[in-house]
Amino acid sequence: MVDVVVIGGGFGGTAVAKALDDIADVTIVEPRDAFVYNVAALRGLTDPAWTDRLFFPYDKLLRRGRVLRERAVRVDAAKIELGSGERIDADFVVLATGSAYPFPAKTDDEDSADAKARFHAARAELAAAERVLLLGAGAVGLELAGEITAAWPGRSVTILDPAPDILGGGFHPDLRAELRRQLTELGVELILGTGLHADPPSRAGQLASFTAVTRSGRTIEADIWFRCFGVRPVSDYLAAELSEARRADGYLEVTPELRLRGQDRVFAVGDLVATAEGKTAKAAGLHAEVVAANIRALIGGVGELREHRPGPDAIALPLGPGGGASYSPEAGVLGAEATARLKGADLRITSYREMFGLSAQ
């Protein structure tokens, strides 16, 4: 059998590995001891019942393959050097290390026990805060505001962003209007078109009252703040021949078949890929389908390779378990009730738990 090495055990990497487990010797290289279901991370901050549910052990994911708890420090087209100094060979390489993002949307803890403790500690700080400042009016900032107001109704929440409107990207203006309407009903204050002169004096997520001043001269008083922007692709481990496809911003240039530019047997999926679509679990899953199909075709030596075509902007953005809005070109704008059914109530966790051989809970 051929050796397929997947660098990263997130949404895209695990999907590729599982799809190829029957036809190849698959190794996932991942420094964490558990998969992190980041889709529910913000609810994991506000609701203690969700914190443990975010982390899925890898031991039931693959029947034949393995998950190697290691960090890839240097990757080329046929060989992977690990942090331990070990080197492993590969016939195919799939780059799936995703992106880093400020806590609580993502956590950089490699041990799940440490990550859970961090969520619990941050929740205790947040629960004691009367006034919350969120920097960033994108999807993360809006969703976090919804989770906070659902957990603590009446809590003062302010969202600040230099952009002129919420939720960047090519979304329909009616979607933004519906989200703004619901945020107003929740008592969330939006301050747009200006940023802060400097970050607050306390650490993000730390309970410590402060006064911040915007560039427009407005003062904001708060007890805790969170950074809700700053995605950064994790791709600094690529060896020289592969790093040629790495852009200055860290994203990777790929062909329509999701092969790394200039490579025949190196693929990339998820947040690493320099395509126009959103960096979402859904997009990573679609990438994984294409990459798995193409590797199967190359192993078998039959069939044409599939191409990935990014779809139009679509989103389901919960504002707590019962709120939020969604948009797709087919359905148009959907309100709170439909969004709760689509995503908000269970954050689509059941199908992923089943993928990892876990109960629905």
Short mmCIF file of C-alpha atoms in Angstrom, two decimals:
data_model
loop_
_atom_site.label_atom_id
_atom_site.label_comp_id
_atom_site.label_asym_id
_atom_site.label_seq_id
_atom_site.Cartn_x
_atom_site.Cartn_y
_atom_site.Cartn_z
CA MET A 1 0.00 0.00 0.00
CA VAL A 2 1.00 3.59 -0.54
CA ASP A 3 1.78 5.87 2.37
CA VAL A 4 -0.40 8.95 2.81
CA VAL A 5 0.74 11.41 5.47
CA VAL A 6 -1.73 14.07 6.57
CA ILE A 7 -0.19 17.03 8.37
CA GLY A 8 -2.85 18.20 10.81
CA GLY A 9 -5.80 16.52 12.48
CA GLY A 10 -8.46 19.20 12.12
CA PHE A 11 -11.63 19.21 10.03
CA GLY A 12 -10.02 18.77 6.63
CA GLY A 13 -7.21 16.45 7.65
CA THR A 14 -9.37 13.97 9.54
CA ALA A 15 -11.91 13.84 6.71
CA VAL A 16 -9.20 13.05 4.15
CA ALA A 17 -7.63 10.43 6.40
CA LYS A 18 -10.91 8.66 7.08
CA ALA A 19 -11.83 8.63 3.39
CA LEU A 20 -8.50 6.98 2.47
CA ASP A 21 -8.22 4.59 5.42
CA ASP A 22 -9.35 1.61 3.35
CA ILE A 23 -6.96 2.10 0.45
CA ALA A 24 -3.73 3.48 1.92
CA ASP A 25 -1.50 3.40 4.97
CA VAL A 26 -2.62 6.69 6.48
CA THR A 27 -0.75 8.63 9.15
CA ILE A 28 -2.07 11.84 10.68
CA VAL A 29 0.66 13.97 12.25
CA GLU A 30 -0.97 16.09 14.96
CA PRO A 31 0.52 17.56 18.16
CA ARG A 32 -2.81 17.71 20.04
CA ASP A 33 -4.12 14.79 22.03
CA ALA A 34 -7.69 15.35 20.75
CA PHE A 35 -9.61 16.84 17.87
CA VAL A 36 -11.05 20.26 18.76
CA TYR A 37 -14.55 21.02 17.47
CA ASN A 38 -13.92 24.74 17.03
CA VAL A 39 -17.40 25.32 15.61
CA ALA A 40 -18.69 25.14 19.20
CA ALA A 41 -15.76 26.82 20.94
CA LEU A 42 -17.63 30.03 21.72
CA ARG A 43 -20.46 28.10 23.36
CA GLY A 44 -17.83 26.05 25.15
CA LEU A 45 -16.71 29.33 26.73
CA THR A 46 -20.14 30.40 27.98
CA ASP A 47 -21.82 27.05 28.71
CA PRO A 48 -19.95 24.56 30.94
CA ALA A 49 -22.02 21.68 29.57
CA TRP A 50 -20.36 22.22 26.19
CA THR A 51 -16.74 22.53 27.28
CA ASP A 52 -15.93 18.83 27.43
CA ARG A 53 -17.94 18.18 24.26
CA LEU A 54 -15.46 20.20 22.20
CA PHE A 55 -12.71 17.57 22.41
CA PHE A 56 -12.89 14.25 20.55
CA PRO A 57 -10.28 11.53 21.14
CA TYR A 58 -8.68 10.25 17.96
CA ASP A 59 -8.56 6.56 18.91
CA LYS A 60 -11.78 5.58 17.08
CA LEU A 61 -11.34 7.75 14.00
CA LEU A 62 -9.37 5.30 11.83
CA ARG A 63 -9.61 1.51 11.58
CA ARG A 64 -6.26 0.90 9.90
CA GLY A 65 -4.37 4.17 10.01
CA ARG A 66 -2.74 5.91 12.93
CA VAL A 67 -2.64 9.32 14.56
CA LEU A 68 0.92 10.22 15.51
CA ARG A 69 1.06 12.79 18.29
CA GLU A 70 3.92 14.81 16.91
CA ARG A 71 4.60 18.17 15.33
CA ALA A 72 5.84 18.37 11.74
CA VAL A 73 8.78 20.78 11.67
CA ARG A 74 9.89 20.31 8.06
CA VAL A 75 7.81 18.88 5.23
CA ASP A 76 8.83 18.22 1.65
CA ALA A 77 7.15 16.24 -1.12
CA ALA A 78 8.22 12.82 0.15
CA LYS A 79 9.59 13.16 3.67
CA ILE A 80 8.36 14.65 6.92
CA GLU A 81 10.68 15.61 9.76
CA LEU A 82 9.07 15.54 13.20
CA GLY A 83 9.86 17.52 16.31
CA SER A 84 11.32 14.40 17.88
CA GLY A 85 13.85 14.15 15.05
CA GLU A 86 12.14 11.14 13.49
CA ARG A 87 11.55 11.19 9.74
CA ILE A 88 8.70 9.46 7.95
CA ASP A 89 8.29 8.83 4.23
CA ALA A 90 5.22 9.61 2.18
CA ASP A 91 3.93 8.81 -1.29
CA PHE A 92 1.27 11.50 -0.88
CA VAL A 93 1.24 14.46 1.49
CA VAL A 94 -1.86 16.38 2.55
CA LEU A 95 -1.27 19.73 4.23
CA ALA A 96 -4.10 20.36 6.71
CA THR A 97 -2.65 22.41 9.56
CA GLY A 98 -5.36 25.06 9.34
CA SER A 99 -5.02 28.40 11.04
CA ALA A 100 -4.41 30.02 14.40
CA TYR A 101 -6.92 32.45 15.88
CA PRO A 102 -7.19 34.26 19.21
CA PHE A 103 -8.85 32.45 22.12
CA PRO A 104 -11.69 31.56 22.65
CA ALA A 105 -12.54 30.89 18.99
CA LYS A 106 -9.47 28.63 18.95
CA THR A 107 -7.02 27.43 21.56
CA ASP A 108 -3.32 26.72 21.08
CA ASP A 109 -3.15 24.22 23.97
CA GLU A 110 -1.95 20.82 22.79
CA ASP A 111 -3.25 18.99 25.87
CA SER A 112 -7.05 18.85 26.06
CA ALA A 113 -7.03 18.97 29.85
CA ASP A 114 -5.13 22.27 29.72
CA ALA A 115 -7.51 23.61 27.09
CA LYS A 116 -10.58 22.69 29.16
CA ALA A 117 -9.08 24.36 32.22
CA ARG A 118 -8.49 27.49 30.16
CA PHE A 119 -12.13 27.58 29.05
CA HIS A 120 -13.37 27.09 32.61
CA ALA A 121 -11.10 29.82 33.96
CA ALA A 122 -12.10 32.27 31.24
CA ARG A 123 -15.78 31.54 31.86
CA ALA A 124 -15.37 32.39 35.54
CA GLU A 125 -13.78 35.72 34.60
CA LEU A 126 -16.50 36.45 32.04
CA ALA A 127 -19.32 35.54 34.44
CA ALA A 128 -18.07 38.15 36.90
CA ALA A 129 -17.85 40.91 34.28
CA GLU A 130 -20.73 43.34 33.86
CA ARG A 131 -19.41 45.07 30.74
CA VAL A 132 -17.83 43.17 27.83
CA LEU A 133 -15.90 44.64 24.89
CA LEU A 134 -15.45 42.57 21.74
CA LEU A 135 -12.93 43.78 19.17
CA GLY A 136 -14.14 42.69 15.75
CA ALA A 137 -17.58 42.66 14.12
CA GLY A 138 -17.00 39.65 11.90
CA ALA A 139 -18.65 36.27 12.37
CA VAL A 140 -16.68 35.46 15.55
CA GLY A 141 -17.47 38.75 17.27
CA LEU A 142 -21.17 38.55 16.44
CA GLU A 143 -21.48 34.91 17.46
CA LEU A 144 -19.63 35.49 20.73
CA ALA A 145 -21.95 38.41 21.53
CA GLY A 146 -24.92 36.10 20.96
CA GLU A 147 -23.50 33.40 23.22
CA ILE A 148 -22.74 35.88 26.01
CA THR A 149 -26.19 37.45 25.96
CA ALA A 150 -27.82 34.00 25.85
CA ALA A 151 -25.84 32.86 28.89
CA TRP A 152 -26.21 36.12 30.82
CA PRO A 153 -29.27 38.07 29.58
CA GLY A 154 -28.93 41.78 30.09
CA ARG A 155 -25.14 41.73 30.15
CA SER A 156 -23.65 44.85 28.57
CA VAL A 157 -21.83 43.87 25.36
CA THR A 158 -20.14 46.31 22.96
CA ILE A 159 -18.70 45.33 19.59
CA LEU A 160 -16.09 47.64 18.07
CA ASP A 161 -14.74 47.46 14.52
CA PRO A 162 -13.03 49.95 12.16
CA ALA A 163 -15.09 48.55 9.28
CA PRO A 164 -18.21 50.49 8.26
CA ASP A 165 -20.52 47.51 8.72
CA ILE A 166 -20.68 44.10 10.35
CA LEU A 167 -19.65 40.82 8.73
CA GLY A 168 -17.18 41.39 5.94
CA GLY A 169 -17.39 39.53 2.65
CA GLY A 170 -19.88 39.43 -0.16
CA PHE A 171 -22.97 38.68 1.89
CA HIS A 172 -26.40 40.06 1.08
CA PRO A 173 -27.22 43.36 2.81
CA ASP A 174 -30.49 41.87 4.08
CA LEU A 175 -28.45 39.36 6.09
CA ARG A 176 -26.53 42.15 7.78
CA ALA A 177 -29.75 44.01 8.43
CA GLU A 178 -31.32 40.98 10.11
CA LEU A 179 -28.25 40.40 12.28
CA ARG A 180 -28.12 44.06 13.30
CA ARG A 181 -31.83 43.92 14.20
CA GLN A 182 -31.35 40.89 16.44
CA LEU A 183 -28.23 42.34 18.05
CA THR A 184 -30.18 45.49 18.90
CA GLU A 185 -32.92 43.37 20.48
CA LEU A 186 -30.26 41.62 22.56
CA GLY A 187 -28.96 44.98 23.77
CA VAL A 188 -25.61 44.65 21.99
CA GLU A 189 -24.06 48.00 21.07
CA LEU A 190 -22.27 48.28 17.73
CA ILE A 191 -19.54 50.91 17.33
CA LEU A 192 -18.37 50.78 13.72
CA GLY A 193 -16.02 52.82 11.60
CA THR A 194 -13.42 53.35 14.31
CA GLY A 195 -10.88 51.34 16.26
CA LEU A 196 -8.93 51.78 19.49
CA HIS A 197 -5.82 53.89 19.84
CA ALA A 198 -4.26 50.91 21.66
CA ASP A 199 -5.30 47.56 23.08
CA PRO A 200 -6.82 47.63 26.57
CA PRO A 201 -4.23 47.44 29.38
CA SER A 202 -5.42 44.03 30.60
CA ARG A 203 -4.94 40.70 28.87
CA ALA A 204 -7.73 39.48 26.62
CA GLY A 205 -10.12 37.41 28.74
CA GLN A 206 -8.87 38.88 32.03
CA LEU A 207 -11.33 40.41 34.49
CA ALA A 208 -9.99 43.93 35.04
CA SER A 209 -12.00 47.12 34.63
CA PHE A 210 -10.56 49.64 32.15
CA THR A 211 -11.38 52.61 29.98
CA ALA A 212 -10.50 52.45 26.29
CA VAL A 213 -10.47 55.36 23.85
CA THR A 214 -11.41 55.02 20.19
CA ARG A 215 -9.68 56.87 17.38
CA SER A 216 -12.82 58.98 17.03
CA GLY A 217 -12.42 60.10 20.66
CA ARG A 218 -15.14 58.02 22.27
CA THR A 219 -14.47 56.36 25.63
CA ILE A 220 -15.61 52.81 26.36
CA GLU A 221 -15.68 51.38 29.87
CA ALA A 222 -15.53 47.60 30.22
CA ASP A 223 -14.50 44.86 32.64
CA ILE A 224 -13.22 42.29 30.15
CA TRP A 225 -12.40 42.13 26.45
CA PHE A 226 -11.77 39.58 23.74
CA ARG A 227 -10.01 39.84 20.38
CA CYS A 228 -12.31 38.59 17.61
CA PHE A 229 -10.05 38.97 14.59
CA GLY A 230 -6.61 37.86 13.49
CA VAL A 231 -6.68 34.56 11.57
CA ARG A 232 -3.21 33.29 10.64
CA PRO A 233 -2.57 30.22 8.46
CA VAL A 234 -0.08 27.74 9.93
CA SER A 235 2.29 26.93 7.08
CA ASP A 236 5.79 27.84 8.26
CA TYR A 237 7.02 24.23 8.29
CA LEU A 238 7.28 23.83 4.51
CA ALA A 239 10.65 22.92 3.03
CA ALA A 240 12.14 24.99 0.23
CA GLU A 241 10.51 23.20 -2.71
CA LEU A 242 7.06 23.42 -1.15
CA SER A 243 7.47 26.91 0.32
CA GLU A 244 7.50 28.31 -3.22
CA ALA A 245 3.71 27.93 -3.16
CA ARG A 246 3.43 29.86 0.11
CA ARG A 247 2.27 33.45 -0.25
CA ALA A 248 3.54 36.29 1.90
CA ASP A 249 0.38 36.05 4.03
CA GLY A 250 0.97 32.34 4.68
CA TYR A 251 -1.79 30.96 2.45
CA LEU A 252 -0.92 28.32 -0.13
CA GLU A 253 -1.44 28.59 -3.87
CA VAL A 254 -3.12 25.47 -5.21
CA THR A 255 -4.31 24.11 -8.55
CA PRO A 256 -8.01 23.46 -9.18
CA GLU A 257 -7.33 19.86 -8.08
CA LEU A 258 -6.08 21.28 -4.74
CA ARG A 259 -2.52 20.19 -5.44
CA LEU A 260 0.16 22.52 -4.19
CA ARG A 261 1.37 24.68 -7.04
CA GLY A 262 4.20 22.86 -8.83
CA GLN A 263 3.54 19.52 -7.07
CA ASP A 264 1.87 16.31 -8.27
CA ARG A 265 1.44 14.48 -4.97
CA VAL A 266 1.16 17.23 -2.38
CA PHE A 267 -2.31 18.56 -1.63
CA ALA A 268 -3.70 21.22 0.69
CA VAL A 269 -7.10 21.58 2.35
CA GLY A 270 -8.97 23.89 4.70
CA ASP A 271 -7.85 27.26 5.99
CA LEU A 272 -4.45 26.97 4.31
CA VAL A 273 -5.89 27.16 0.81
CA ALA A 274 -5.71 30.53 -0.94
CA THR A 275 -9.22 30.51 -2.39
CA ALA A 276 -11.91 33.18 -2.18
CA GLU A 277 -14.30 31.09 -0.08
CA GLY A 278 -14.78 31.42 3.65
CA LYS A 279 -12.47 29.59 6.03
CA THR A 280 -15.06 27.24 7.50
CA ALA A 281 -15.44 23.62 8.54
CA LYS A 282 -17.80 23.14 5.61
CA ALA A 283 -15.21 24.40 3.13
CA ALA A 284 -12.57 22.12 4.67
CA GLY A 285 -14.93 19.17 4.25
CA LEU A 286 -15.51 19.99 0.59
CA HIS A 287 -11.76 20.27 0.04
CA ALA A 288 -11.30 16.90 1.72
CA GLU A 289 -13.79 15.22 -0.61
CA VAL A 290 -11.90 16.48 -3.67
CA VAL A 291 -8.46 15.58 -2.32
CA ALA A 292 -9.49 12.10 -1.18
CA ALA A 293 -11.09 11.39 -4.56
CA ASN A 294 -7.99 12.61 -6.40
CA ILE A 295 -5.57 10.57 -4.31
CA ARG A 296 -7.74 7.49 -4.85
CA ALA A 297 -7.66 8.14 -8.60
CA LEU A 298 -3.88 8.56 -8.59
CA ILE A 299 -3.41 5.39 -6.53
CA GLY A 300 -5.60 3.43 -8.91
CA GLY A 301 -4.22 5.07 -12.02
CA VAL A 302 -7.71 5.54 -13.42
CA GLY A 303 -10.14 8.38 -13.89
CA GLU A 304 -9.81 12.12 -14.24
CA LEU A 305 -8.97 14.25 -11.25
CA ARG A 306 -11.73 16.31 -9.70
CA GLU A 307 -11.58 20.08 -9.45
CA HIS A 308 -12.75 22.20 -6.56
CA ARG A 309 -14.98 25.10 -7.46
CA PRO A 310 -15.63 27.50 -4.57
CA GLY A 311 -19.30 28.17 -4.11
CA PRO A 312 -21.03 31.48 -3.48
CA ASP A 313 -20.97 33.12 -0.08
CA ALA A 314 -23.28 31.28 2.30
CA ILE A 315 -23.38 31.29 6.08
CA ALA A 316 -25.34 30.14 9.11
CA LEU A 317 -24.47 32.48 11.97
CA PRO A 318 -26.05 31.69 15.35
CA LEU A 319 -26.58 34.34 17.99
CA GLY A 320 -26.94 31.90 20.85
CA PRO A 321 -28.91 28.62 20.65
CA GLY A 322 -32.14 30.30 19.52
CA GLY A 323 -31.01 33.31 17.49
CA GLY A 324 -29.04 34.29 14.45
CA ALA A 325 -29.47 34.50 10.70
CA SER A 326 -28.44 32.49 7.65
CA TYR A 327 -27.99 33.14 3.97
CA SER A 328 -27.57 31.16 0.78
CA PRO A 329 -28.36 32.22 -2.80
CA GLU A 330 -30.97 29.46 -3.02
CA ALA A 331 -32.82 30.15 0.24
CA GLY A 332 -32.11 33.84 0.71
CA VAL A 333 -32.02 35.23 4.24
CA LEU A 334 -33.36 33.02 7.02
CA GLY A 335 -34.11 34.26 10.50
CA ALA A 336 -33.59 33.06 14.04
CA GLU A 337 -35.91 30.05 14.07
CA ALA A 338 -34.54 28.56 10.86
CA THR A 339 -30.94 29.27 11.90
CA ALA A 340 -31.51 27.52 15.23
CA ARG A 341 -32.73 24.44 13.35
CA LEU A 342 -29.90 24.56 10.83
CA LYS A 343 -27.07 25.12 13.28
CA GLY A 344 -27.65 27.12 16.43
CA ALA A 345 -29.32 24.51 18.63
CA ASP A 346 -26.70 21.76 18.33
CA LEU A 347 -23.94 23.48 16.30
CA ARG A 348 -23.96 20.40 14.00
CA ILE A 349 -21.87 18.45 16.45
CA THR A 350 -23.71 15.12 16.18
CA SER A 351 -22.45 14.10 12.74
CA TYR A 352 -18.87 14.90 13.71
CA ARG A 353 -19.11 12.89 16.92
CA GLU A 354 -20.39 9.94 14.89
CA MET A 355 -17.42 10.32 12.53
CA PHE A 356 -15.13 9.86 15.53
CA GLY A 357 -17.07 6.86 16.80
CA LEU A 358 -18.60 8.73 19.72
CA SER A 359 -22.14 8.86 21.07
CA ALA A 360 -24.35 11.80 20.10
CA GLN A 361 -24.64 13.02 23.76
#
